[in-house]
Amino acid sequence: MSIELVNVCKSFDSNEVLKGLSLTINDGQTTTIVGASGSGKSVALKHIVGLLRPDRGDVWVDEHNVSRLDQDSLYRLRRNIGYVFQFAALFDSMTIGENVGMGLRRMPELEEDEIRQRVSECLALVELSGYEDRLPSQLSGGQRKRAGLARAIATRPKYILYDEPTTGLDPVTTAVIDEMIVRMSEELGVTGVIISHDMKSAFRISDRVAMLYEGMIRIDGTPDEVRASDDPIVKGFIQGIPELMGAKS
Amino acid sequence: MAAITTHVEAVGQAAIRSVSSVGRAGFLGIDAVRALRKVELWGPHLIPQLARVGVESVPIALFIATFTGIVLSLQASYTFTGAVPLYFVGTLVGKTMILELGPVLTGLALSGRVGANIAAEIGTMRVTDQIDALETLAYDPVAYLVVPRVLAGAIMFPLVVILANAIGILAGWGASLVLLDLSSPEFLKGLKLFFLPFDVRFSFIKSITFGVTVTAVGCYFGFHTRGGAEGVGHATTRAVVIASMIILVLDAFWAAVLLR
Amino acid sequence: MNRNKEFLVGAVIILAIVVAVGGTLLLQGTNFGRATTTVEVLLESVGQLSEGNPVTYRGVRIGQTASIDVEPGGSAVRVTLLLTEEMSLPADAGVVLGPESLFGDWQAEIVSRSRFPRFAFFDVPPGTRPLSDEAVGVVGGYALPEITRLTASAEQISVNLADLTARMELAFNQETADNLARAIDNIEAITQEVRSLVQQQSIVAASITASADSALNEVELAAHAARRSLDRVEAFVENARFDSIIDNVRIASEGIRIITAGLADPESGLASTLERADSAFVRIDRITARLEAGEGSLGRLLLDTTFALRAEEVLLSFDLLLKDVRENPHRYVRLSIF
Ligand SMILES: Nc1ncnc2c1ncn2[C@@H]1O[C@H](COP(=O)(O)OP(=O)(O)OP(=O)(O)O)[C@@H](O)[C@H]1O
Ligand SMILES: [Mg+2]
């Protein structure tokens, strides 16, 4: 049981974004994908839930080839996956409570009370207690992002894909979210895939770190291995020294 | 030479684009038919959509019908210029309203009102990833968004058109009483003269297809919106233009098929 | 909020269905729960009658045509009339189908047959039972000939007449005299038929009808008179055939005298006949001219669909013939005598 991307290629018109990306994400681990803006991190993540289909290559989740699944099986598989969108993607015609409860309402075994209970628990986890009846438009960008996070974790999925969960949040909230991600992994055994630009927290909370560069995985290892890499591209990226990267490419 | 090549390429691209959008529309249609079985997804949204497509469109449809009816009766009497018996005003108002202007004018007005609204709504959901979010939450967006809207269009449109037909005829009647030298029995005589129950069925069938067109075209352009707020604006405009064009083509189609 | 929405949706749906069903029934002329009488009519054909057309009795609308079906075997058409009143039929009831106006809508009129002796009502075999239990009886009906059919035969006659006129310029013999007599017979019949049609149909354009009617009257008289004169011509022809010319010089000259006198005498005979026919043609001309010139859509409609134009053609040919008779009376007279 794991997530595996094998030689995934994807282009939009003439823009080749992924050029043979291969990455294995082990169960129970938290993997952070880093990479420059526009390098295709979000695109890679969307392949895992089948929002995008690879032009070539395969995406395996729980032994299922995502790009070959029929619609019903795909939706069944998705119930095991939570997805935190980079820009929250809250349903703006619904209240925050309804947004968070969306996934739960697809679970017939849950009573209305339990749903309400779970919604407020999840909102508490992201420090949004009491926001159930607000509309997304009444929230700040950071609050929306946290509400999106709450929506993704509400169904207690086996996998959670975080697209920049902490970007744009203040340091204290960032720490809270990081803490939450770690707890999800340790207490509930959730497998996490995080896209992050925050190298410090990436190294702190991840079991593995992978770097996406020019459509492929440049490095994939434990935080220590990545930190120790002497690949100038990797070094330049994690230390924030563009000259190093430019020299090589 | 280069210029010619560019033109040829442009024609080729346009052809590919239009074929592929027909193809995409076809896929959306197939998906929508398959999504019909997911009643648990679209069921709860049907009533709100019925209200939105149907109830909220009634005022504008009746407004248009009222003035159309008045104009029809005045124009009819103007055209007849005393040579054709004036009770034919009733015939003309009734026939024109039921067969043509009721469905078509309502269809065109609602492609602006309902079709644009749907395209903008779904387009915004598309560009802000809300449709992807539905997917990840295991909600089939076609079942959740498209089916209730198109069904609402198919159900409510003919009903709105029937009300518009009735109001149009009543307005034409009122106008011929007040503005023309025509009595109620005469107007009714003309109205009944060539009336066939088939006319109502024709109006009904036509309106169902118009309702499906307006809502489905709105959904299609919403679904395939790209590129932020500008894309939403573009999708909205296209939805209105294309839906109006399809309505007029369908209008001719039904006339050719059902009116011999 | 949601309850409110549901209520509004329900209201629109119910209202629209009520309007659709109610409006359709109303415009179809259905009678809601009123007492009705059903009458079944057997006919040769139904002309332009269609379901929903009104039924009248003495000019009053009393019901509508419910159904029209060809009888099994195809020997007749059975029309079911639904009357809104409880009513008993006249003893010799018949049903006349005909146009209600010139614009194509027909009606079924319940009449007493004695008023229309000329109409060939369908003979309902004695003991014929109505199909429906509610029907009060089965009566015979007659569909007025359609104006288009009438004009077609009138056209035929006008062609014959024109042909005859051409031939008469070459020779006037026994056969042409016979033909002429037959043509005049026909024209008489046609005018009779058109006139009775005009009389028995309620046509909206009342004034036009009136002048057409009186014009036709005169044409009929003209035809009568013309035939009388021709009879005389024929008599001479007969005489000329059976007796020798010399033996009958006296009779022949007498005949010539009568004929020429008839032609010359402004008070009576052929000359006055021709004059009267002339005035009839002038009248018809006036009507058609008026229709053609001023009356817009109606005029065009009439010209296309009614007898006016056709009748004019018939009469024009007839006019040409009579004119020729008047201008060259000796030609016809002499030829027929010798
Ligand atoms: N639906 C799409 N249609 C066309 N091009 C797309 C689409 N999605 C992504 N792209 C393109 O793919 C490339 C990678 O986009 P992606 O969103 O994956 O970047 P990213 O690595 O997530 O960047 P960031 O860190 O800024 O979010 C970009 O050039 C983008 O323009
Ligand atoms: Mg991204």
Tab-separated table of C-alpha atoms in Angstrom, chain C residues 201-327:
chain	number	residue	atom	x	y	z
C	201	GLN	CA	-73.996	29.899	-47.584
C	202	SER	CA	-73.547	32.632	-45.072
C	203	ILE	CA	-70.781	34.631	-46.617
C	204	VAL	CA	-69.242	37.458	-44.647
C	205	ALA	CA	-68.788	39.786	-47.541
C	206	ALA	CA	-72.519	40.391	-47.746
C	207	SER	CA	-72.559	43.216	-50.247
C	208	ILE	CA	-70.365	41.371	-52.679
C	209	THR	CA	-72.610	38.385	-52.417
C	210	ALA	CA	-75.653	40.500	-53.129
C	211	SER	CA	-74.319	41.998	-56.308
C	212	ALA	CA	-72.854	38.718	-57.442
C	213	ASP	CA	-76.194	37.137	-56.791
C	214	SER	CA	-78.181	39.615	-58.798
C	215	ALA	CA	-75.622	39.578	-61.566
C	216	LEU	CA	-75.888	35.836	-61.780
C	217	ASN	CA	-79.612	36.189	-61.841
C	218	GLU	CA	-79.358	38.248	-64.947
C	219	VAL	CA	-76.874	35.928	-66.519
C	220	GLU	CA	-79.330	33.176	-65.928
C	221	LEU	CA	-82.075	35.171	-67.605
C	222	ALA	CA	-79.733	35.947	-70.448
C	223	ALA	CA	-78.946	32.312	-70.899
C	224	HIS	CA	-82.647	31.496	-70.875
C	225	ALA	CA	-83.387	34.059	-73.499
C	226	ALA	CA	-80.443	33.013	-75.582
C	227	ARG	CA	-81.659	29.478	-75.536
C	228	ARG	CA	-85.148	30.512	-76.552
C	229	SER	CA	-83.692	32.260	-79.565
C	230	LEU	CA	-81.564	29.280	-80.377
C	231	ASP	CA	-84.563	27.006	-80.127
C	232	ARG	CA	-86.108	29.045	-82.804
C	233	VAL	CA	-82.962	28.792	-84.906
C	234	GLU	CA	-82.991	25.060	-84.358
C	235	ALA	CA	-86.582	24.792	-85.416
C	236	PHE	CA	-85.682	26.356	-88.718
C	237	VAL	CA	-82.759	24.061	-89.070
C	238	GLU	CA	-85.035	21.060	-88.550
C	239	ASN	CA	-87.519	22.385	-91.043
C	240	ALA	CA	-84.796	23.038	-93.510
C	241	ARG	CA	-83.684	19.482	-93.237
C	242	PHE	CA	-87.076	17.784	-93.764
C	243	ASP	CA	-88.689	20.003	-96.275
C	244	SER	CA	-87.291	21.182	-99.488
C	245	ILE	CA	-85.883	24.698	-99.429
C	246	ILE	CA	-88.191	25.905	-102.148
C	247	ASP	CA	-91.292	24.481	-100.448
C	248	ASN	CA	-90.401	26.251	-97.326
C	249	VAL	CA	-89.245	29.586	-98.634
C	250	ARG	CA	-92.231	31.145	-97.000
C	251	ILE	CA	-91.503	29.574	-93.636
C	252	ALA	CA	-87.830	30.289	-93.969
C	253	SER	CA	-88.332	33.917	-94.843
C	254	GLU	CA	-90.833	34.144	-92.013
C	255	GLY	CA	-88.167	32.698	-89.764
C	256	ILE	CA	-85.635	35.204	-91.026
C	257	ARG	CA	-88.123	37.946	-90.441
C	258	ILE	CA	-88.715	36.812	-86.871
C	259	ILE	CA	-85.060	36.417	-86.182
C	260	THR	CA	-84.052	39.751	-87.631
C	261	ALA	CA	-87.005	41.370	-85.936
C	262	GLY	CA	-85.949	39.765	-82.696
C	263	LEU	CA	-82.453	41.029	-83.243
C	264	ALA	CA	-83.536	44.493	-84.259
C	265	ASP	CA	-86.317	45.000	-81.722
C	266	PRO	CA	-84.790	46.834	-78.806
C	267	GLU	CA	-87.620	45.795	-76.489
C	268	SER	CA	-87.371	42.060	-76.669
C	269	GLY	CA	-85.752	39.078	-78.265
C	270	LEU	CA	-82.075	38.507	-78.714
C	271	ALA	CA	-81.111	42.164	-78.762
C	272	SER	CA	-82.546	42.895	-75.371
C	273	THR	CA	-81.211	39.622	-74.141
C	274	LEU	CA	-77.783	40.638	-75.266
C	275	GLU	CA	-78.222	43.983	-73.636
C	276	ARG	CA	-79.203	42.407	-70.395
C	277	ALA	CA	-76.335	40.003	-70.593
C	278	ASP	CA	-74.110	43.012	-71.213
C	279	SER	CA	-75.279	44.705	-68.089
C	280	ALA	CA	-74.652	41.512	-66.162
C	281	PHE	CA	-71.116	41.389	-67.473
C	282	VAL	CA	-70.546	44.991	-66.635
C	283	ARG	CA	-71.631	44.289	-63.120
C	284	ILE	CA	-69.381	41.289	-62.748
C	285	ASP	CA	-66.571	43.347	-64.212
C	286	ARG	CA	-67.217	46.019	-61.660
C	287	ILE	CA	-67.056	43.572	-58.817
C	288	THR	CA	-63.881	41.915	-59.934
C	289	ALA	CA	-62.306	45.262	-60.746
C	290	ARG	CA	-63.129	46.481	-57.283
C	291	LEU	CA	-61.726	43.389	-55.715
C	292	GLU	CA	-58.629	43.617	-57.813
C	293	ALA	CA	-58.016	47.274	-57.276
C	294	GLY	CA	-58.830	48.400	-53.810
C	295	GLU	CA	-59.544	45.724	-51.342
C	296	GLY	CA	-56.062	44.443	-50.649
C	297	SER	CA	-55.615	41.032	-49.102
C	298	LEU	CA	-59.305	40.212	-49.273
C	299	GLY	CA	-59.510	40.957	-52.948
C	300	ARG	CA	-56.533	38.790	-53.682
C	301	LEU	CA	-57.874	36.067	-51.475
C	302	LEU	CA	-61.180	36.105	-53.289
C	303	LEU	CA	-59.602	36.191	-56.683
C	304	ASP	CA	-57.593	33.157	-55.819
C	305	THR	CA	-60.173	31.093	-54.096
C	306	THR	CA	-63.649	31.987	-55.217
C	307	PHE	CA	-65.767	31.840	-58.246
C	308	ALA	CA	-65.362	35.501	-59.110
C	309	LEU	CA	-62.397	35.121	-61.394
C	310	ARG	CA	-63.552	31.853	-62.962
C	311	ALA	CA	-67.061	33.078	-63.442
C	312	GLU	CA	-65.653	36.102	-65.141
C	313	GLU	CA	-63.771	33.889	-67.580
C	314	VAL	CA	-66.839	31.858	-68.371
C	315	LEU	CA	-68.881	34.936	-68.874
C	316	LEU	CA	-66.216	36.606	-70.946
C	317	SER	CA	-66.210	33.747	-73.415
C	318	PHE	CA	-69.968	33.774	-73.456
C	319	ASP	CA	-69.814	37.501	-73.948
C	320	LEU	CA	-67.527	37.094	-76.948
C	321	LEU	CA	-69.897	34.615	-78.471
C	322	LEU	CA	-72.934	36.798	-77.939
C	323	LYS	CA	-71.087	39.802	-79.281
C	324	ASP	CA	-70.311	37.944	-82.420
C	325	VAL	CA	-73.926	36.857	-82.737
C	326	ARG	CA	-74.991	40.461	-82.369
C	327	GLU	CA	-72.476	41.872	-84.811
